[in-house]
Every structure is written in C-alpha cells, then in structure tokens.
Coordinates of C-alpha atoms and ligand atoms in Angstrom, one line a residue:
M1 CA 10.8 25.2 -71.4
G2 CA 9.3 21.9 -72.2
I3 CA 6.0 20.0 -71.9
I4 CA 6.1 17.5 -69.1
T5 CA 3.7 14.6 -68.7
V6 CA 2.8 13.9 -65.1
K7 CA 1.5 10.5 -64.0
T8 CA -1.7 10.6 -61.9
E9 CA -4.5 8.5 -60.6
P10 CA -8.2 9.2 -60.7
F11 CA -10.1 10.8 -57.8
N12 CA -13.6 9.4 -57.4
D13 CA -15.4 12.6 -56.4
Q14 CA -15.0 14.9 -59.5
K15 CA -18.7 14.8 -60.6
P16 CA -19.8 18.3 -61.5
G17 CA -23.0 19.4 -59.7
T18 CA -25.6 22.1 -60.5
S19 CA -22.9 24.5 -61.5
G20 CA -19.5 22.9 -62.0
L21 CA -17.2 21.1 -59.5
R22 CA -17.3 22.7 -56.1
K23 CA -15.1 21.5 -53.2
A24 CA -13.3 22.9 -50.2
V25 CA -10.1 24.7 -51.1
T26 CA -8.2 22.0 -49.2
V27 CA -9.5 19.4 -51.5
F28 CA -8.5 21.4 -54.6
Q29 CA -5.0 21.8 -53.0
K30 CA -4.4 18.1 -52.9
P31 CA -1.6 17.2 -55.3
H32 CA -3.0 16.6 -58.9
Y33 CA -6.6 17.3 -57.9
L34 CA -7.1 20.5 -59.9
E35 CA -4.9 19.2 -62.7
N36 CA -6.9 16.0 -63.1
F37 CA -10.1 17.9 -63.5
I38 CA -8.6 20.4 -66.0
Q39 CA -7.0 17.6 -68.0
S40 CA -10.3 15.8 -68.1
I41 CA -12.0 18.9 -69.5
F42 CA -9.3 19.2 -72.2
D43 CA -9.4 15.5 -73.0
S44 CA -13.2 15.5 -73.4
L45 CA -13.2 18.4 -75.9
E46 CA -12.9 17.9 -79.6
D47 CA -10.7 20.0 -81.8
L48 CA -9.2 22.0 -79.0
I49 CA -5.9 22.5 -80.7
G50 CA -5.3 26.1 -81.7
Q51 CA -8.6 27.3 -80.2
T52 CA -9.3 30.4 -78.1
I53 CA -10.5 29.9 -74.5
V54 CA -11.5 32.4 -71.9
L55 CA -10.2 32.1 -68.3
G56 CA -11.0 33.9 -65.1
G57 CA -12.6 33.6 -61.7
D58 CA -14.3 35.4 -58.9
G59 CA -11.0 36.3 -57.2
R60 CA -11.4 34.0 -54.2
Y61 CA -8.5 32.3 -52.4
Y62 CA -6.6 29.9 -54.7
N63 CA -7.8 31.7 -57.9
R64 CA -4.4 33.1 -58.8
Q65 CA -2.6 29.8 -58.3
A66 CA -5.2 27.9 -60.2
I67 CA -5.1 30.3 -63.1
Q68 CA -1.3 29.9 -63.4
T69 CA -1.7 26.1 -63.4
I70 CA -4.5 26.1 -66.0
L71 CA -2.5 28.5 -68.3
K72 CA 0.5 26.1 -68.3
M73 CA -1.8 23.1 -68.9
A74 CA -3.6 24.9 -71.7
A75 CA -0.3 25.7 -73.4
A76 CA 0.8 22.1 -73.0
N77 CA -2.5 20.9 -74.5
G78 CA -2.2 22.9 -77.7
V79 CA -4.7 25.7 -76.9
G80 CA -4.0 28.6 -79.3
R81 CA -4.9 31.6 -77.2
V82 CA -6.3 32.3 -73.7
L83 CA -8.1 35.5 -72.8
V84 CA -7.6 35.9 -69.1
G85 CA -9.0 38.5 -66.8
A86 CA -6.6 41.0 -65.2
N87 CA -5.6 39.7 -61.8
G88 CA -7.3 36.4 -62.9
I89 CA -10.7 38.0 -62.2
L90 CA -13.8 37.8 -64.4
S91 CA -17.3 37.9 -63.2
T92 CA -19.3 34.9 -64.4
P93 CA -21.6 37.1 -66.6
A94 CA -18.6 39.0 -68.0
A95 CA -16.9 35.7 -68.9
S96 CA -20.0 34.6 -70.7
G97 CA -20.0 37.9 -72.6
I98 CA -16.4 37.6 -73.6
I99 CA -16.7 34.0 -74.8
R100 CA -19.5 35.3 -77.1
S101 CA -18.0 38.5 -78.3
N102 CA -14.7 36.8 -79.2
Q103 CA -16.4 33.7 -80.6
A104 CA -14.2 31.7 -78.3
Y105 CA -14.3 27.9 -78.2
G106 CA -15.2 27.9 -74.5
G107 CA -14.2 29.1 -71.1
I108 CA -13.1 28.0 -67.7
I109 CA -14.6 29.9 -64.8
L110 CA -13.2 29.5 -61.3
S111 CA -15.8 30.1 -58.8
A112 CA -17.8 28.6 -55.9
S113 CA -20.2 31.5 -56.4
H114 CA -22.1 32.2 -53.1
N115 CA -20.1 29.7 -51.0
P116 CA -17.6 31.3 -48.5
G117 CA -14.0 31.7 -49.6
G118 CA -10.6 31.8 -48.0
P119 CA -8.2 28.9 -47.0
D120 CA -11.0 27.2 -45.2
G121 CA -13.7 28.1 -47.7
D122 CA -14.7 26.7 -51.1
F123 CA -13.3 26.7 -54.6
G124 CA -14.9 25.6 -57.9
V125 CA -14.3 25.0 -61.6
K126 CA -16.9 25.3 -64.3
Y127 CA -16.6 24.8 -68.0
N128 CA -18.6 26.9 -70.4
I129 CA -19.2 26.1 -74.1
S130 CA -19.0 28.4 -77.1
N131 CA -22.4 30.0 -76.6
G132 CA -21.0 31.4 -73.4
G133 CA -23.2 29.2 -71.2
P134 CA -22.5 26.4 -68.7
A135 CA -21.8 23.1 -70.4
P136 CA -24.9 20.9 -70.8
E137 CA -25.1 17.6 -69.0
K138 CA -23.7 15.6 -71.9
V139 CA -20.5 17.6 -71.7
T140 CA -20.2 17.5 -67.9
E141 CA -20.9 13.7 -68.0
A142 CA -18.1 13.2 -70.5
I143 CA -15.7 15.2 -68.3
F144 CA -16.8 13.2 -65.2
D145 CA -16.2 9.9 -67.2
R146 CA -12.8 11.1 -68.1
T147 CA -11.9 11.9 -64.4
K148 CA -12.5 8.2 -63.6
T149 CA -9.9 6.9 -66.0
I150 CA -7.3 9.6 -66.2
T151 CA -3.7 8.4 -65.9
Q152 CA -1.7 11.5 -66.8
Y153 CA -1.7 15.2 -67.5
Q154 CA 0.4 17.7 -69.5
V155 CA 1.9 20.9 -68.2
L156 CA 4.3 23.4 -69.7
E157 CA 7.3 24.1 -67.5
S158 CA 7.5 27.8 -67.3
A159 CA 7.5 30.9 -65.1
D160 CA 4.2 32.4 -64.0
I161 CA 2.6 35.0 -66.2
N162 CA 2.2 38.5 -64.7
L163 CA -1.6 39.0 -64.5
D164 CA -1.5 42.4 -62.8
H165 CA -1.7 44.4 -66.0
V166 CA -3.5 44.2 -69.3
G167 CA -1.0 42.9 -71.9
S168 CA -0.1 40.2 -74.3
F169 CA 2.3 37.3 -73.5
K170 CA 3.5 34.0 -74.9
L171 CA 3.5 30.8 -73.0
G172 CA 5.3 28.3 -75.3
T173 CA 3.5 28.8 -78.6
M174 CA 0.2 29.9 -76.9
D175 CA -0.9 33.5 -76.8
V176 CA -2.0 34.9 -73.5
E177 CA -4.0 38.1 -73.5
V178 CA -4.6 39.7 -70.1
I179 CA -7.8 41.7 -70.5
D180 CA -9.9 44.2 -68.6
S181 CA -13.5 43.1 -68.9
V182 CA -15.1 46.0 -67.1
K183 CA -15.4 48.2 -70.2
D184 CA -16.9 45.5 -72.4
Y185 CA -19.4 44.6 -69.8
S186 CA -20.4 48.2 -69.2
Q187 CA -20.8 48.8 -72.9
L188 CA -23.1 45.7 -73.2
M189 CA -25.2 47.2 -70.4
E190 CA -25.4 50.5 -72.1
S191 CA -26.6 48.8 -75.3
L192 CA -29.6 47.4 -73.4
F193 CA -30.7 50.1 -71.0
D194 CA -31.6 53.8 -71.1
F195 CA -28.4 55.2 -69.5
D196 CA -29.5 58.8 -70.2
L197 CA -32.7 58.3 -68.1
L198 CA -30.7 56.4 -65.4
R199 CA -28.1 59.2 -65.2
K200 CA -30.9 61.8 -64.9
T201 CA -32.5 59.8 -62.1
L202 CA -29.3 59.0 -60.2
T203 CA -28.1 62.6 -60.3
S204 CA -31.4 64.2 -59.6
G205 CA -30.8 64.5 -55.9
D206 CA -34.0 62.8 -54.9
F207 CA -33.2 59.2 -55.6
S208 CA -30.7 57.3 -53.5
L209 CA -29.3 53.8 -53.8
C210 CA -26.9 51.5 -52.2
I211 CA -25.2 48.6 -54.1
D212 CA -23.5 45.9 -52.0
S213 CA -20.8 44.0 -53.8
M214 CA -20.1 41.9 -50.7
H215 CA -16.3 42.1 -51.2
A216 CA -16.8 39.9 -54.2
V217 CA -16.3 40.2 -57.9
T218 CA -18.8 42.9 -58.9
G219 CA -17.1 45.8 -57.1
P220 CA -15.1 47.2 -60.0
Y221 CA -18.0 46.6 -62.5
A222 CA -20.5 48.3 -60.1
K223 CA -18.3 51.3 -59.4
A224 CA -17.6 51.8 -63.1
I225 CA -21.3 51.7 -64.0
F226 CA -23.1 53.3 -61.2
E227 CA -20.6 55.8 -59.9
D228 CA -18.4 56.7 -62.9
K229 CA -20.9 56.3 -65.8
L230 CA -24.3 57.0 -64.2
G231 CA -23.1 59.6 -61.8
A232 CA -24.3 58.1 -58.5
K233 CA -22.4 59.5 -55.6
K234 CA -19.1 58.0 -54.5
G235 CA -19.8 55.4 -51.8
T236 CA -22.9 54.2 -53.5
V237 CA -21.1 50.9 -53.9
I238 CA -20.3 49.4 -50.6
N239 CA -17.9 46.5 -49.9
G240 CA -16.6 47.2 -53.4
E241 CA -13.1 45.8 -53.0
P242 CA -12.9 42.2 -54.1
L243 CA -11.2 40.2 -51.3
E244 CA -9.9 36.6 -51.4
D245 CA -12.1 35.7 -48.4
F246 CA -14.9 38.2 -49.1
G247 CA -14.0 39.9 -45.9
G248 CA -15.0 36.7 -44.0
G249 CA -18.5 37.0 -45.3
H250 CA -20.8 34.7 -47.1
P251 CA -21.2 36.3 -50.5
D252 CA -24.8 35.2 -50.9
P253 CA -27.3 38.0 -51.6
N254 CA -30.2 37.1 -49.4
L255 CA -31.8 38.5 -46.3
V256 CA -29.6 36.6 -44.0
Y257 CA -26.1 36.9 -45.5
A258 CA -26.5 40.4 -46.9
Q259 CA -27.2 41.7 -43.4
E260 CA -25.4 45.1 -43.9
L261 CA -27.5 46.0 -46.9
V262 CA -30.7 44.8 -45.3
D263 CA -30.0 46.9 -42.2
I264 CA -29.5 50.0 -44.4
L265 CA -32.6 49.4 -46.5
F266 CA -34.8 48.6 -43.5
G267 CA -33.2 51.3 -41.3
E268 CA -33.9 55.0 -40.7
N269 CA -33.6 57.3 -43.7
A270 CA -33.3 54.3 -46.0
P271 CA -32.3 54.8 -49.6
D272 CA -34.9 54.2 -52.3
F273 CA -33.2 51.3 -53.8
G274 CA -30.7 48.6 -52.7
A275 CA -29.1 45.6 -54.3
A276 CA -26.5 43.0 -53.7
S277 CA -24.7 40.4 -55.8
D278 CA -22.9 37.2 -55.1
G279 CA -19.4 35.9 -55.2
D280 CA -19.1 35.6 -58.9
G281 CA -21.7 38.3 -59.9
D282 CA -24.4 36.2 -61.4
R283 CA -27.0 36.6 -58.6
N284 CA -28.9 39.6 -57.4
M285 CA -31.1 40.7 -54.6
V286 CA -33.2 43.8 -55.1
L287 CA -34.6 45.8 -52.2
G288 CA -36.8 48.9 -52.1
C289 CA -37.0 51.3 -49.1
N290 CA -38.2 48.9 -46.4
F291 CA -39.2 46.3 -49.0
F292 CA -37.8 43.0 -50.1
V293 CA -38.4 41.7 -53.7
N294 CA -38.8 38.0 -53.9
P295 CA -36.7 36.7 -56.8
S296 CA -39.6 34.8 -58.3
D297 CA -41.6 38.1 -58.3
S298 CA -38.7 39.9 -59.7
L299 CA -38.7 37.8 -62.8
A300 CA -42.4 38.3 -63.2
V301 CA -42.1 42.1 -62.7
L302 CA -39.2 42.4 -65.2
T303 CA -41.2 40.4 -67.7
A304 CA -44.3 42.6 -67.3
N305 CA -42.2 45.8 -67.6
A306 CA -39.7 44.8 -70.3
H307 CA -41.5 47.0 -72.9
L308 CA -40.2 50.0 -70.9
V309 CA -36.6 49.0 -71.4
P310 CA -34.8 49.8 -74.8
G311 CA -33.2 46.4 -75.2
Y312 CA -36.5 44.5 -74.8
K313 CA -39.1 47.0 -76.0
N314 CA -39.7 45.0 -79.2
G315 CA -41.2 42.2 -77.2
L316 CA -40.1 38.9 -75.6
S317 CA -40.1 35.6 -77.5
G318 CA -40.8 33.7 -74.4
V319 CA -39.7 33.3 -70.8
A320 CA -38.3 30.4 -68.8
R321 CA -38.0 29.6 -65.1
S322 CA -36.6 26.7 -63.1
M323 CA -39.2 24.3 -61.7
P324 CA -39.0 25.4 -58.1
T325 CA -39.4 29.1 -59.1
S326 CA -42.9 30.4 -58.4
G327 CA -45.5 30.5 -61.1
A328 CA -45.8 34.4 -60.9
V329 CA -44.1 34.8 -64.3
D330 CA -46.4 32.2 -65.9
R331 CA -49.3 34.6 -65.3
V332 CA -47.5 37.4 -67.0
A333 CA -46.5 35.2 -70.0
E334 CA -50.1 34.1 -70.4
K335 CA -51.3 37.7 -70.5
L336 CA -48.5 38.7 -73.0
G337 CA -49.4 35.6 -75.1
I338 CA -45.8 34.2 -75.0
P339 CA -44.6 30.8 -74.0
C340 CA -43.3 30.0 -70.6
Y341 CA -40.9 27.1 -70.1
E342 CA -40.2 25.2 -66.9
T343 CA -36.7 23.7 -66.6
P344 CA -34.7 21.9 -63.9
T345 CA -32.6 24.0 -61.5
G346 CA -29.4 25.3 -62.9
W347 CA -28.7 27.9 -65.6
K348 CA -27.3 25.2 -68.0
F349 CA -30.9 24.2 -68.8
F350 CA -31.8 27.6 -70.3
G351 CA -29.0 27.6 -72.9
N352 CA -30.8 25.7 -75.6
L353 CA -34.0 27.8 -75.2
L354 CA -32.0 31.0 -75.4
D355 CA -29.9 29.8 -78.4
A356 CA -33.1 28.7 -80.2
G357 CA -34.7 32.1 -79.6
K358 CA -37.5 30.5 -77.6
A359 CA -36.9 32.5 -74.5
T360 CA -35.7 36.1 -73.9
L361 CA -35.8 36.3 -70.1
C362 CA -35.0 33.5 -67.7
G363 CA -35.0 33.3 -63.9
E364 CA -34.6 31.2 -60.8
E365 CA -35.9 31.6 -57.4
S366 CA -32.3 31.5 -56.1
F367 CA -31.8 35.2 -56.9
G368 CA -30.8 34.5 -60.5
T369 CA -32.2 36.5 -63.4
G370 CA -30.9 36.9 -67.0
S371 CA -31.6 37.2 -70.6
N372 CA -30.4 36.4 -74.1
H373 CA -27.7 39.0 -73.9
I374 CA -25.4 36.3 -72.5
R375 CA -25.8 32.7 -71.4
E376 CA -25.4 33.1 -67.6
K377 CA -27.6 34.8 -65.1
D378 CA -26.5 38.3 -64.5
G379 CA -26.6 40.1 -61.2
L380 CA -25.8 43.7 -62.3
W381 CA -27.9 43.4 -65.4
A382 CA -31.0 42.6 -63.2
V383 CA -30.2 45.5 -61.0
I384 CA -29.9 48.0 -63.9
F385 CA -33.1 46.5 -65.4
W386 CA -34.9 47.2 -62.2
L387 CA -33.5 50.8 -62.0
N388 CA -34.6 51.3 -65.6
V389 CA -38.1 50.2 -64.7
V390 CA -38.2 52.3 -61.5
A391 CA -37.0 55.4 -63.5
A392 CA -39.4 54.8 -66.4
R393 CA -42.4 54.3 -64.2
G394 CA -41.5 57.0 -61.6
E395 CA -42.7 54.7 -58.9
S396 CA -41.1 53.1 -55.9
V397 CA -40.0 49.4 -55.9
E398 CA -42.8 48.7 -53.4
Q399 CA -45.4 50.4 -55.5
I400 CA -44.3 48.5 -58.6
V401 CA -44.5 45.1 -56.9
K402 CA -47.8 45.8 -55.1
S403 CA -49.5 47.0 -58.2
H404 CA -48.2 43.9 -59.9
W405 CA -49.8 41.7 -57.3
Q406 CA -53.0 43.6 -57.7
E407 CA -53.1 42.9 -61.4
Y408 CA -51.8 39.3 -61.4
G409 CA -52.4 38.1 -57.9
R410 CA -49.6 37.2 -55.5
N411 CA -47.7 34.0 -55.4
F412 CA -46.5 33.7 -51.8
Y413 CA -43.2 32.0 -52.0
S414 CA -40.5 30.9 -49.7
R415 CA -37.5 28.5 -49.6
H416 CA -36.3 26.9 -46.4
D417 CA -32.7 25.6 -46.5
Y418 CA -31.3 23.1 -44.1
E419 CA -27.6 23.3 -44.8
A420 CA -24.8 20.8 -44.0
V421 CA -27.0 18.0 -42.7
A422 CA -26.0 14.3 -42.8
S423 CA -26.3 13.0 -46.4
E424 CA -27.9 9.8 -45.3
G425 CA -30.8 11.4 -43.5
A426 CA -31.3 13.8 -46.4
N427 CA -31.5 11.0 -48.9
Q428 CA -33.9 9.1 -46.7
L429 CA -36.1 12.2 -46.5
V430 CA -36.4 12.4 -50.3
A431 CA -37.0 8.7 -50.6
H432 CA -39.6 8.9 -47.9
V433 CA -41.6 11.6 -49.9
R434 CA -41.1 9.6 -53.1
N435 CA -42.4 6.4 -51.5
Q436 CA -45.7 8.2 -50.7
F437 CA -46.4 9.4 -54.3
A438 CA -49.2 6.9 -54.9
Q439 CA -51.0 7.3 -51.5
L440 CA -50.7 11.1 -51.6
Q441 CA -52.8 11.4 -54.8
G442 CA -56.1 13.0 -53.9
K443 CA -55.3 13.1 -50.2
Q444 CA -56.7 16.1 -48.2
F445 CA -54.7 18.2 -45.7
G446 CA -56.9 20.8 -44.2
Q447 CA -58.0 23.0 -47.1
Y448 CA -55.4 21.5 -49.5
I449 CA -56.1 18.5 -51.7
V450 CA -53.2 16.8 -53.5
D451 CA -53.4 17.1 -57.3
Y452 CA -50.2 15.3 -58.1
A453 CA -47.0 14.0 -56.5
D454 CA -44.1 13.2 -58.6
D455 CA -40.4 13.4 -59.5
F456 CA -39.7 16.3 -61.9
S457 CA -38.3 15.1 -65.2
Y458 CA -37.4 17.4 -68.1
T459 CA -37.2 16.7 -71.8
D460 CA -35.3 19.5 -73.5
P461 CA -37.5 20.8 -76.3
I462 CA -34.5 21.4 -78.6
D463 CA -32.2 18.4 -78.3
G464 CA -34.6 15.9 -76.7
S465 CA -32.2 15.1 -73.8
V466 CA -33.9 13.9 -70.7
S467 CA -33.0 15.0 -67.1
S468 CA -34.8 13.0 -64.4
N469 CA -35.0 13.2 -60.6
Q470 CA -34.9 17.0 -60.6
G471 CA -36.9 17.4 -57.4
V472 CA -39.9 15.8 -55.7
R473 CA -43.0 17.9 -55.9
I474 CA -46.4 17.8 -54.4
G475 CA -49.0 20.0 -56.2
F476 CA -52.4 20.9 -54.8
T477 CA -55.6 21.5 -56.7
D478 CA -55.5 25.2 -56.0
G479 CA -52.0 25.5 -57.6
S480 CA -50.0 25.5 -54.3
R481 CA -46.8 23.5 -54.3
I482 CA -44.3 21.9 -52.0
I483 CA -41.0 20.8 -53.5
F484 CA -38.0 19.1 -52.0
R485 CA -34.5 19.0 -53.6
L486 CA -31.0 18.3 -52.5
S487 CA -28.5 21.0 -53.4
G488 CA -26.0 20.3 -56.0
T489 CA -23.6 23.2 -55.0
G490 CA -23.0 22.5 -51.3
T491 CA -19.7 21.0 -50.2
K492 CA -20.5 19.9 -46.6
G493 CA -22.8 16.9 -46.2
A494 CA -26.1 17.6 -47.8
T495 CA -28.4 20.7 -48.1
V496 CA -32.1 20.1 -48.1
R497 CA -34.1 22.7 -49.9
M498 CA -37.8 22.9 -49.2
Y499 CA -39.7 25.2 -51.5
L500 CA -43.3 26.5 -50.8
E501 CA -45.7 28.3 -52.9
S502 CA -49.3 29.4 -52.7
Y503 CA -51.4 31.8 -54.7
E504 CA -53.6 34.6 -53.5
S505 CA -55.8 36.6 -55.9
D506 CA -57.6 38.6 -53.2
S507 CA -55.7 41.9 -52.9
S508 CA -57.0 42.4 -49.4
K509 CA -55.0 39.4 -48.3
Q510 CA -51.8 40.1 -50.2
D511 CA -50.1 42.0 -47.4
L512 CA -49.8 39.1 -45.1
D513 CA -46.4 38.1 -43.9
T514 CA -45.0 35.4 -46.2
Q515 CA -44.2 32.8 -43.5
E516 CA -47.7 33.3 -42.1
A517 CA -49.4 33.0 -45.4
L518 CA -47.5 29.8 -46.0
G519 CA -47.9 28.5 -42.5
D520 CA -50.3 25.6 -43.3
L521 CA -48.2 24.5 -46.2
I522 CA -45.1 24.5 -44.1
E523 CA -46.8 22.3 -41.6
I524 CA -48.0 19.9 -44.3
A525 CA -44.5 19.8 -45.8
H526 CA -43.1 18.8 -42.4
E527 CA -45.8 16.2 -41.9
I528 CA -45.3 14.6 -45.3
S529 CA -41.5 14.7 -45.2
Q530 CA -40.9 13.9 -41.5
L531 CA -38.0 16.3 -41.9
K532 CA -37.2 16.6 -38.2
K533 CA -37.0 12.8 -37.9
F534 CA -34.7 12.4 -40.8
I535 CA -32.3 15.3 -40.5
D536 CA -32.7 16.2 -36.8
R537 CA -33.1 20.0 -37.3
D538 CA -35.6 22.2 -35.6
Q539 CA -35.1 25.3 -37.7
P540 CA -33.9 26.0 -41.3
T541 CA -30.4 27.6 -41.6
V542 CA -31.7 30.1 -44.1
I543 CA -35.2 31.2 -45.0
T544 CA -35.6 33.2 -48.2
Ligands
LIG1 C1 -28.2 26.6 -56.5 C2 -29.5 27.2 -56.9 C3 -29.6 27.2 -58.4 C4 -28.5 27.9 -59.0 C5 -27.2 27.2 -58.6 C6 -25.9 27.9 -59.1 O1 -28.1 25.3 -56.8 O2 -30.6 26.6 -56.2 O3 -30.9 27.8 -58.7 O4 -28.5 27.8 -60.4 O5 -27.1 27.3 -57.1 O6 -25.9 29.3 -58.8 P1 -28.4 24.1 -55.8 O7 -28.2 22.8 -56.6 O8 -27.5 24.3 -54.7 O9 -29.8 24.3 -55.4 V1 -24.5 30.1 -58.5 O10 -24.7 31.7 -58.3 O11 -24.0 29.2 -57.2 O12 -23.5 29.7 -59.8
LIG2 CO1 -23.1 32.8 -58.5

C-alpha cells in the first residue's frame, strides 16, 4: 500500500452553488472529476493533518463509489480519523449532529438533496465546517479557486473498506469508524421533544399519521423514531427503504413530487397528519387531514408555539428566515419581542447567527426548517416539532394554522418554478427586471404601488461579510412582494424561481385559494419580467 500522486488538469465548472457542488452523475464519473474537487477541499483547509472528519451521503447512485474514493484520498492527505455512516449513508442533519457531538474538524456530505438520482440523475458534494454547518462563502470560494489551478491529487492504493457493518478499520495510518447514526439522532430528538406525550398520542388509537420517506435517506430514522420508539403502527412510514434511484421518484417533498402522500392526506379517511422529507433528509412538508401547511407559515407556527415544546420552552433568542420566505414569522417575532433576521437563500447564511446565539429557529420557504440543535435544516425534527405542538394543543393541523392566521393575519405565499430553461433567457429576464429598478419606484399597478425595487444584498451581522445579488425584489407599499431568483442547485440549464407574497389581515378573506389571492400579483410579475418572452414557457413546472 502506498500513496500515489495522480497528475490532473482543472475543470472549469466546479463552483459550489447554494448547497455544494451539484452535477449529473455522468459528470462526476468523468476521470478525475470527483478527485479534483475533493483534493481542492483538502488543499484549502488548514491544519487538516491528524484531524477527524465525518463522511456520508444520502445513499443515491454513486454514493458508495465516491465514499471509497474519498476515504483513500483522506488517508493519503493525512486525515487522522474518518467517521463514516454504515453503507455510506448519513442524513444531512445526522451528519451535522455527528460533526458537533464528536467535535470533528468538518465533514463531507454527498448529496444532491431533492434532485433525482440514479445513473441519469444527479450527484453532489458539500463540505461542512466544525460547527456542523455548510461551509460559508469564503471557504467555498477558496475551494473553487483551488479547483482552477489544481495539478495533482493524492490517493492511497488500497482495497475498499467494508461499509456494511459498524466497525473500526485502518486505512494506512488513518482510522476509519463505520457508525450507525440512527441512535444518536433519535436521542437528540428525545432530548428536545416530549416523547412521553407523543407516545401517548400515537398509541391512543384516535390519531393516525403517515410519514413518506420517498425512498430516500430518512426511512431508517423515521421507522426507528415513529414506529419503534413512539409506538406508531407498522406501516406508518411509507417508502421507507432508501434506494439508489429513490424508486425513480423525485425526492422533493412538495405537492407535486410527493403525490402519493398528497393523495393519502387529501383522500377518503385521510390520516390526521402527514409528512414527507427529501433525498438527504433536511427538508419537510407537513400536511393535515385535507390541509397543506405552507413552509413559511410552518416556521411562523412553530415559532409561536415553541413554548409548548420542552427543548424551546425557555424562549427563543431570535428567529431567522431567508429573504424570499414570507414575513409570517416576522409578525410572531414582533409579538414575542425577539429579533428576526433576513438572510440570503441557503442554510449556510444561518450558521453565524446560530453560533452567536442570535437565532434559535430558522427557516426557508423551500420546505426547510431547523434550530440551534444542529447547523443544517432538519426534516424529521420539524415533523416531530409539529406533532409535539399538535399533541400539546389537542387541535388539528388545520385548526392550529387557521387560528394562527386569525391572530396574526395570513401571508398568502407561493413560489412558481420554471425548471430547466435556457440559461441565456433566464439571465436576460433577471437583467430586464434589474434594468427597471429606477422607473419602477412609485409606479402603480392596479391597487399595488411599488415601494422599492432592488437587488438583495446581505451583510452578515457577525463577521461583516457581504453577499450581493441574492435575488431581485419588488416590494409594494402594502407589504406585498415579488421576487425573482435563479436557482443555485439545478443542474440542467437554469431554473427561474418567482416568489409571490401578499398579506391579508381580514379573517373573512383568509380562506381564499392561494393562487386566486395572488392572482393580481402573478399578473404584475409577468408584466414586469416579460417571463414568457424570455424563457418561452406558458406554465411553471412546479407551483408550491
Ligand atoms: C434551493 C432552495 C434553498 C435551499 C437549497 C438547498 O436552492 O431554494 O432554500 O437552501 O435549495 O436545499 P436554490 O438555489 O435552488 O433556490 V437542499 O434540501 O437541496 O440542500
Ligand atoms: Co435537502
């Protein structure tokens, strides 16, 4: 066994996006492609020698091969110890927790999250720092810089490690520990939530639930927690077997891609509660019987009810939401007298706020919610939080959300995604909106008057770093908003996201259909952006 140095040449497309480097599997399979990126990570980290890192992925196609390659490269680069998930699998939240509880130096998470998997699907690599959270921009920029100049990488010549069972191995001088993360994760959840109350509710016979793991990573965690620990009946977790191609599905928990769950919750004899999570387990969708909870509302409801949950009963230091997320949580924060921070899209921007104790709960409109228990969003955590609130209040999901609207008003909210459009047209669309900033100021569209039109820029309150061009936004005098952003996680062409928000304080008008309530704003958004002209699409691919 020896360390070999392999000559390579840079690839020009290894810039990490919103959440790591995501590409088609076929791109990652190109000779040296994965290795270049991993070596660039190692090269841009200081004092890596002898350190402990965590390694695991969402189990998608190419996960196993990539794990073996990364282990051999870690050994050749002087890493001291790697904690790797059994079968190479770790959910993103579990990986974050393991980095923290082991005080590891960092972690490498292999996931393309909600993107489809399989030989024709996507793959991804993300680096997390010692706080357990996604690397901030200054780290991802250093990695990207390195990918542009790399000339060689190191790899240990050795046989593959058996990842099927928990155990300890040596790879050269490096220790490899194959771990089962389900127990640790389940204990962490038990430390935050009222498991006795949950067990009582789930075994009472008059509360039913359905958890859809979408053949992705949360299956084993969900079965261990809901069925084994909390006593829900067998079969509560559906699609609970992680598969390399997610059973051909699109592991994105929304009303379109989680069709099976939606049919159950909106069907006859629907259960009281339903939830789904995504490919790597950090997203969640919560449904009540015949009722959909908008993720922006979910963050607001959890914030307003956190005092009912043991782990948060002593109060929240603050909350944070991504810019396109609706302002529903802002109203709750105001009432609670706690600060509310607005960050760019992507969980990495919450890390500093959480580390500094400025925020306790965080959320994104994209079905992501989390807290200071780890540094990633956490799908099952959000689901258990919801169940704890439902059990403590003894009300249905629908009752809880509707009484929330009555108290705080309703922020009608929707996102229209136009996936896989031509990049050129998408860029032109954003430029077209940007070019109108000056003339939009004060302009009237029906009942709406433009208050501001700008490019969202964020200055991190902790380290002062500035992130510009984080979405173009048009705000109206009544608080309504239209936002356009290009996705930083897609792998085919560009994805245009159009976000729409309006506020309704009159409870007699809160039952309107969301798309209807936002109808005028949608028209205005099309008029301003000339979307059809630039990207030649009549209908969005997904509406959430
Ligand atoms: C999307 C979401 C964003 C989320 C990111 C990663 O990014 O909008 O809110 O943080 O995915 O989530 P974008 O750039 O495509 O809009 V995950 O579950 O894919 O790690
Ligand atoms: Co995800």
